[in-house]
Amino acid sequence: MSAVMIARKGTRKWEKLPGKNTFCCDGRVMMARQKGVFYLTLFLIIGTCSLFFGFECPYLAVHLSPAIPVFAIVLFLFVMAMLLRTSFSDPGVLPRALPEEAAFIEMEIEAANGNVPAGQRPPPRIRNVQINNQIVKLKYCYTCKIFRPPRASHCSICDNCVDRFDHHCPWVGNCVGKRNYRYFYLFTLSLSLLTIYIFAFDIVHVVLRSVDSGFVNTLKETPGTYPFKPRLTGERSLWTPNQPRN
């Protein structure tokens, strides 16, 4: 059961979720409270692609093929879609036990363990269940008051138990679990392809310009050298050694 499912009647579940998550768009967007690194991820991806589209693609579209910027735009949009899908979706948060359920579970555990002498550590809270003719041990979460399913774990940052918990990724601002793992995988794969694509055609751009005007002149004509253009191109300065400065 998802933690952001909206009940048809009464209070909506995301409104009373005790974890450390933030919600918006009527509970359809779920993120961790620590979103600073996620904004950095957006800035790096959008900033890098903007420079590529503004300074590299016009030359490559004319001298090589118009398909180069078109494919880059499609790949960029796919990366952004997978990033937002990973960041804003429920990773598979398991609902916590209600007070009545937690009290019943505590009574079952105390009855199974018996009276523990003072000074001795109580035995671990584990429940054995049979899945596919195999005995599986379910661990108890003291925060959520539930026995977690296999491969589920409690995220200390979001303060929730997540089904098939992989890790908490600050770069996407969310946990990676059962419900958004496929989107996270597609995001990392497409971002790697986009990085290689941009880097490769940056080199192609420099090589093509070097054939026409030389490598040194190509570096002088790059956008990063605009503030130093007079010094690099050998233009005469307004001040000469024989002329006093103002």
mmCIF file of C-alpha atoms in Angstrom:
data_model
loop_
_atom_site.group_PDB
_atom_site.id
_atom_site.type_symbol
_atom_site.label_atom_id
_atom_site.label_comp_id
_atom_site.label_asym_id
_atom_site.label_seq_id
_atom_site.Cartn_x
_atom_site.Cartn_y
_atom_site.Cartn_z
ATOM 1 C CA MET A 1 0.000 0.000 0.000
ATOM 2 C CA SER A 2 1.425 3.381 -0.994
ATOM 3 C CA ALA A 3 1.884 6.113 1.574
ATOM 4 C CA VAL A 4 0.434 8.768 -0.729
ATOM 5 C CA MET A 5 -2.772 6.990 -1.715
ATOM 6 C CA ILE A 6 -5.711 9.250 -1.139
ATOM 7 C CA ALA A 7 -8.587 7.915 0.869
ATOM 8 C CA ARG A 8 -12.018 8.505 -0.600
ATOM 9 C CA LYS A 9 -13.471 9.584 2.696
ATOM 10 C CA GLY A 10 -12.029 11.292 5.738
ATOM 11 C CA THR A 11 -8.502 12.615 6.195
ATOM 12 C CA ARG A 12 -6.114 11.905 3.383
ATOM 13 C CA LYS A 13 -3.258 9.631 4.315
ATOM 14 C CA TRP A 14 -0.450 11.890 3.123
ATOM 15 C CA GLU A 15 -1.692 14.667 5.411
ATOM 16 C CA LYS A 16 -1.058 12.611 8.552
ATOM 17 C CA LEU A 17 2.069 10.760 7.428
ATOM 18 C CA PRO A 18 4.475 11.022 10.397
ATOM 19 C CA GLY A 19 7.644 10.821 8.284
ATOM 20 C CA LYS A 20 9.978 13.657 7.334
ATOM 21 C CA ASN A 21 8.614 14.245 3.840
ATOM 22 C CA THR A 22 7.087 17.238 2.123
ATOM 23 C CA PHE A 23 4.039 17.076 -0.138
ATOM 24 C CA CYS A 24 2.484 19.367 -2.698
ATOM 25 C CA CYS A 25 -0.012 19.209 -5.577
ATOM 26 C CA ASP A 26 -2.587 17.568 -3.320
ATOM 27 C CA GLY A 27 -0.226 14.790 -2.275
ATOM 28 C CA ARG A 28 0.832 13.813 -5.795
ATOM 29 C CA VAL A 29 4.386 15.125 -5.310
ATOM 30 C CA MET A 30 6.452 13.626 -2.490
ATOM 31 C CA MET A 31 10.016 14.613 -1.636
ATOM 32 C CA ALA A 32 12.425 14.612 1.257
ATOM 33 C CA ARG A 33 12.836 17.797 3.259
ATOM 34 C CA GLN A 34 16.511 18.113 2.323
ATOM 35 C CA LYS A 35 16.260 19.343 -1.281
ATOM 36 C CA GLY A 36 19.374 21.520 -1.620
ATOM 37 C CA VAL A 37 21.411 18.936 -3.544
ATOM 38 C CA PHE A 38 18.429 18.247 -5.805
ATOM 39 C CA TYR A 39 18.365 21.906 -6.858
ATOM 40 C CA LEU A 40 22.105 21.644 -7.543
ATOM 41 C CA THR A 41 21.405 18.657 -9.798
ATOM 42 C CA LEU A 42 18.853 20.679 -11.767
ATOM 43 C CA PHE A 43 21.292 23.588 -12.102
ATOM 44 C CA LEU A 44 24.146 21.403 -13.365
ATOM 45 C CA ILE A 45 22.047 19.539 -15.938
ATOM 46 C CA ILE A 46 20.144 22.563 -17.246
ATOM 47 C CA GLY A 47 23.215 24.829 -17.188
ATOM 48 C CA THR A 48 25.454 22.374 -19.055
ATOM 49 C CA CYS A 49 22.828 21.622 -21.698
ATOM 50 C CA SER A 50 22.034 25.320 -22.151
ATOM 51 C CA LEU A 51 25.678 26.070 -22.943
ATOM 52 C CA PHE A 52 25.776 23.155 -25.378
ATOM 53 C CA PHE A 53 22.588 24.260 -27.136
ATOM 54 C CA GLY A 54 23.676 27.898 -27.270
ATOM 55 C CA PHE A 55 27.296 27.622 -28.419
ATOM 56 C CA GLU A 56 27.884 24.163 -29.909
ATOM 57 C CA CYS A 57 24.648 23.123 -31.608
ATOM 58 C CA PRO A 58 24.365 26.058 -34.074
ATOM 59 C CA TYR A 59 27.767 25.266 -35.585
ATOM 60 C CA LEU A 60 27.240 21.483 -35.557
ATOM 61 C CA ALA A 61 23.788 21.776 -37.137
ATOM 62 C CA VAL A 62 25.186 23.758 -40.075
ATOM 63 C CA HIS A 63 28.452 21.916 -40.672
ATOM 64 C CA LEU A 64 27.430 18.335 -39.758
ATOM 65 C CA SER A 65 23.729 17.563 -39.371
ATOM 66 C CA PRO A 66 20.598 19.171 -37.906
ATOM 67 C CA ALA A 67 19.880 15.834 -36.240
ATOM 68 C CA ILE A 68 22.601 16.465 -33.646
ATOM 69 C CA PRO A 69 20.741 19.162 -31.680
ATOM 70 C CA VAL A 70 17.399 17.397 -32.216
ATOM 71 C CA PHE A 71 18.652 14.184 -30.630
ATOM 72 C CA ALA A 72 20.287 16.168 -27.833
ATOM 73 C CA ILE A 73 16.981 17.901 -27.043
ATOM 74 C CA VAL A 74 15.097 14.597 -26.970
ATOM 75 C CA LEU A 75 17.716 13.046 -24.698
ATOM 76 C CA PHE A 76 17.698 16.106 -22.430
ATOM 77 C CA LEU A 77 13.908 16.009 -22.069
ATOM 78 C CA PHE A 78 14.020 12.303 -21.268
ATOM 79 C CA VAL A 79 16.679 12.890 -18.574
ATOM 80 C CA MET A 80 14.602 15.641 -16.977
ATOM 81 C CA ALA A 81 11.446 13.514 -17.097
ATOM 82 C CA MET A 82 13.147 10.581 -15.365
ATOM 83 C CA LEU A 83 14.727 12.879 -12.783
ATOM 84 C CA LEU A 84 11.423 14.502 -11.860
ATOM 85 C CA ARG A 85 9.645 11.145 -11.880
ATOM 86 C CA THR A 86 12.214 9.732 -9.469
ATOM 87 C CA SER A 87 12.242 12.775 -7.219
ATOM 88 C CA PHE A 88 8.508 13.406 -6.983
ATOM 89 C CA SER A 89 7.146 9.854 -6.702
ATOM 90 C CA ASP A 90 6.509 7.623 -3.716
ATOM 91 C CA PRO A 91 9.488 5.245 -3.394
ATOM 92 C CA GLY A 92 7.360 2.630 -1.653
ATOM 93 C CA VAL A 93 6.777 3.979 1.848
ATOM 94 C CA LEU A 94 5.168 1.427 4.149
ATOM 95 C CA PRO A 95 2.381 2.775 6.356
ATOM 96 C CA ARG A 96 3.025 2.734 10.076
ATOM 97 C CA ALA A 97 0.943 0.691 12.448
ATOM 98 C CA LEU A 98 -2.052 2.364 14.025
ATOM 99 C CA PRO A 99 -1.997 2.768 17.827
ATOM 100 C CA GLU A 100 -4.343 -0.218 18.248
ATOM 101 C CA GLU A 101 -2.245 -2.350 15.903
ATOM 102 C CA ALA A 102 1.000 -1.327 17.634
ATOM 103 C CA ALA A 103 -0.451 -2.229 21.051
ATOM 104 C CA PHE A 104 -1.595 -5.627 19.768
ATOM 105 C CA ILE A 105 1.832 -6.346 18.269
ATOM 106 C CA GLU A 106 3.510 -5.381 21.545
ATOM 107 C CA MET A 107 1.255 -7.802 23.417
ATOM 108 C CA GLU A 108 2.119 -10.605 20.978
ATOM 109 C CA ILE A 109 5.852 -9.934 21.333
ATOM 110 C CA GLU A 110 5.685 -9.860 25.143
ATOM 111 C CA ALA A 111 3.691 -13.077 25.205
ATOM 112 C CA ALA A 112 6.187 -14.787 22.894
ATOM 113 C CA ASN A 113 9.310 -13.606 24.733
ATOM 114 C CA GLY A 114 7.940 -14.009 28.244
ATOM 115 C CA ASN A 115 9.248 -12.081 31.212
ATOM 116 C CA VAL A 116 12.814 -10.893 30.675
ATOM 117 C CA PRO A 117 14.836 -10.663 33.920
ATOM 118 C CA ALA A 118 16.027 -7.223 34.904
ATOM 119 C CA GLY A 119 19.457 -6.368 33.540
ATOM 120 C CA GLN A 120 19.222 -8.742 30.593
ATOM 121 C CA ARG A 121 18.820 -7.637 27.018
ATOM 122 C CA PRO A 122 15.505 -8.691 25.452
ATOM 123 C CA PRO A 123 15.733 -11.004 22.436
ATOM 124 C CA PRO A 124 15.520 -9.443 18.962
ATOM 125 C CA ARG A 125 12.034 -8.936 17.649
ATOM 126 C CA ILE A 126 11.813 -11.260 14.650
ATOM 127 C CA ARG A 127 8.843 -12.994 13.083
ATOM 128 C CA ASN A 128 9.268 -16.088 10.937
ATOM 129 C CA VAL A 129 6.977 -16.394 7.925
ATOM 130 C CA GLN A 130 6.896 -18.925 5.109
ATOM 131 C CA ILE A 131 7.289 -17.569 1.565
ATOM 132 C CA ASN A 132 7.552 -20.006 -1.357
ATOM 133 C CA ASN A 133 8.195 -22.909 1.024
ATOM 134 C CA GLN A 134 11.064 -21.021 2.639
ATOM 135 C CA ILE A 135 11.253 -19.546 6.114
ATOM 136 C CA VAL A 136 11.917 -15.802 5.984
ATOM 137 C CA LYS A 137 12.714 -13.664 9.032
ATOM 138 C CA LEU A 138 10.919 -10.332 9.257
ATOM 139 C CA LYS A 139 12.638 -7.658 11.334
ATOM 140 C CA TYR A 140 10.699 -5.361 13.600
ATOM 141 C CA CYS A 141 10.916 -1.592 13.183
ATOM 142 C CA TYR A 142 10.758 0.194 16.527
ATOM 143 C CA THR A 143 9.824 3.495 14.850
ATOM 144 C CA CYS A 144 7.043 2.336 12.520
ATOM 145 C CA LYS A 145 5.893 -0.460 14.883
ATOM 146 C CA ILE A 146 5.662 -3.010 12.068
ATOM 147 C CA PHE A 147 7.465 -6.131 10.920
ATOM 148 C CA ARG A 148 9.177 -5.067 7.730
ATOM 149 C CA PRO A 149 8.856 -7.186 4.556
ATOM 150 C CA PRO A 150 12.005 -8.724 3.079
ATOM 151 C CA ARG A 151 14.441 -6.163 1.595
ATOM 152 C CA ALA A 152 12.599 -3.318 3.289
ATOM 153 C CA SER A 153 14.552 -0.915 5.470
ATOM 154 C CA HIS A 154 14.036 2.237 7.502
ATOM 155 C CA CYS A 155 15.446 5.474 6.031
ATOM 156 C CA SER A 156 16.837 7.653 8.790
ATOM 157 C CA ILE A 157 16.618 10.796 6.626
ATOM 158 C CA CYS A 158 12.956 10.452 5.606
ATOM 159 C CA ASP A 159 12.044 8.536 8.793
ATOM 160 C CA ASN A 160 9.997 5.959 6.879
ATOM 161 C CA CYS A 161 10.205 2.262 6.139
ATOM 162 C CA VAL A 162 10.611 1.810 2.379
ATOM 163 C CA ASP A 163 9.796 -1.395 0.529
ATOM 164 C CA ARG A 164 12.821 -2.792 -1.354
ATOM 165 C CA PHE A 165 14.878 0.111 -0.054
ATOM 166 C CA ASP A 166 18.057 0.668 -2.077
ATOM 167 C CA HIS A 167 19.434 3.947 -0.720
ATOM 168 C CA HIS A 168 18.576 7.575 -0.093
ATOM 169 C CA CYS A 169 19.931 9.623 -2.990
ATOM 170 C CA PRO A 170 20.455 13.324 -2.151
ATOM 171 C CA TRP A 171 21.029 14.115 -5.846
ATOM 172 C CA VAL A 172 17.378 13.296 -6.629
ATOM 173 C CA GLY A 173 16.092 14.406 -3.224
ATOM 174 C CA ASN A 174 14.267 11.169 -2.479
ATOM 175 C CA CYS A 175 14.666 7.551 -1.462
ATOM 176 C CA VAL A 176 15.124 4.897 -4.122
ATOM 177 C CA GLY A 177 12.845 1.930 -3.580
ATOM 178 C CA LYS A 178 10.282 -0.364 -5.127
ATOM 179 C CA ARG A 179 8.101 2.267 -6.775
ATOM 180 C CA ASN A 180 10.756 4.529 -8.349
ATOM 181 C CA TYR A 181 13.780 2.276 -8.853
ATOM 182 C CA ARG A 182 13.111 1.819 -12.578
ATOM 183 C CA TYR A 183 12.917 5.589 -13.076
ATOM 184 C CA PHE A 184 16.140 6.089 -11.121
ATOM 185 C CA TYR A 185 17.877 3.480 -13.270
ATOM 186 C CA LEU A 186 16.655 5.125 -16.488
ATOM 187 C CA PHE A 187 17.742 8.520 -15.147
ATOM 188 C CA THR A 188 21.310 7.423 -14.417
ATOM 189 C CA LEU A 189 21.557 5.587 -17.751
ATOM 190 C CA SER A 190 20.188 8.447 -19.853
ATOM 191 C CA LEU A 191 22.262 11.035 -17.970
ATOM 192 C CA SER A 192 25.412 9.027 -18.694
ATOM 193 C CA LEU A 193 24.511 8.909 -22.391
ATOM 194 C CA LEU A 194 23.795 12.637 -22.436
ATOM 195 C CA THR A 195 27.129 13.413 -20.769
ATOM 196 C CA ILE A 196 29.059 11.271 -23.264
ATOM 197 C CA TYR A 197 27.076 12.793 -26.150
ATOM 198 C CA ILE A 198 27.839 16.372 -25.152
ATOM 199 C CA PHE A 199 31.499 15.661 -24.415
ATOM 200 C CA ALA A 200 31.986 13.845 -27.736
ATOM 201 C CA PHE A 201 30.468 16.602 -29.859
ATOM 202 C CA ASP A 202 32.367 19.266 -27.934
ATOM 203 C CA ILE A 203 35.545 17.562 -29.110
ATOM 204 C CA VAL A 204 34.128 17.312 -32.649
ATOM 205 C CA HIS A 205 33.338 21.022 -32.593
ATOM 206 C CA VAL A 206 36.879 21.922 -31.536
ATOM 207 C CA VAL A 207 38.408 19.591 -34.154
ATOM 208 C CA LEU A 208 36.319 21.013 -37.012
ATOM 209 C CA ARG A 209 37.174 24.585 -36.099
ATOM 210 C CA SER A 210 40.859 23.669 -35.671
ATOM 211 C CA VAL A 211 41.005 22.364 -39.233
ATOM 212 C CA ASP A 212 39.893 25.752 -40.568
ATOM 213 C CA SER A 213 41.649 28.207 -38.264
ATOM 214 C CA GLY A 214 44.048 26.219 -36.097
ATOM 215 C CA PHE A 215 43.778 24.983 -32.547
ATOM 216 C CA VAL A 216 45.076 28.153 -30.893
ATOM 217 C CA ASN A 217 42.731 30.435 -32.808
ATOM 218 C CA THR A 218 39.847 28.088 -31.994
ATOM 219 C CA LEU A 219 40.550 28.475 -28.299
ATOM 220 C CA LYS A 220 40.666 32.252 -28.749
ATOM 221 C CA GLU A 221 37.228 32.239 -30.353
ATOM 222 C CA THR A 222 35.537 30.229 -27.595
ATOM 223 C CA PRO A 223 32.913 32.072 -25.509
ATOM 224 C CA GLY A 224 35.036 31.760 -22.362
ATOM 225 C CA THR A 225 37.715 34.038 -23.836
ATOM 226 C CA TYR A 226 35.414 36.963 -24.625
ATOM 227 C CA PRO A 227 36.523 39.046 -21.592
ATOM 228 C CA PHE A 228 40.165 38.573 -22.670
ATOM 229 C CA LYS A 229 39.576 38.973 -26.408
ATOM 230 C CA PRO A 230 41.777 42.070 -26.970
ATOM 231 C CA ARG A 231 44.774 40.485 -25.236
ATOM 232 C CA LEU A 232 44.424 37.111 -26.963
ATOM 233 C CA THR A 233 43.879 38.417 -30.502
ATOM 234 C CA GLY A 234 46.784 40.824 -30.317
ATOM 235 C CA GLU A 235 44.760 44.008 -30.570
ATOM 236 C CA ARG A 236 46.513 47.191 -29.524
ATOM 237 C CA SER A 237 45.700 48.367 -26.054
ATOM 238 C CA LEU A 238 44.423 51.897 -25.427
ATOM 239 C CA TRP A 239 47.388 52.544 -23.113
ATOM 240 C CA THR A 240 51.026 52.532 -24.261
ATOM 241 C CA PRO A 241 54.204 52.563 -22.099
ATOM 242 C CA ASN A 242 55.073 56.127 -23.235
ATOM 243 C CA GLN A 243 51.642 57.440 -22.264
ATOM 244 C CA PRO A 244 50.882 58.120 -18.619
ATOM 245 C CA ARG A 245 47.861 56.443 -17.070
ATOM 246 C CA ASN A 246 44.908 58.477 -15.915
#
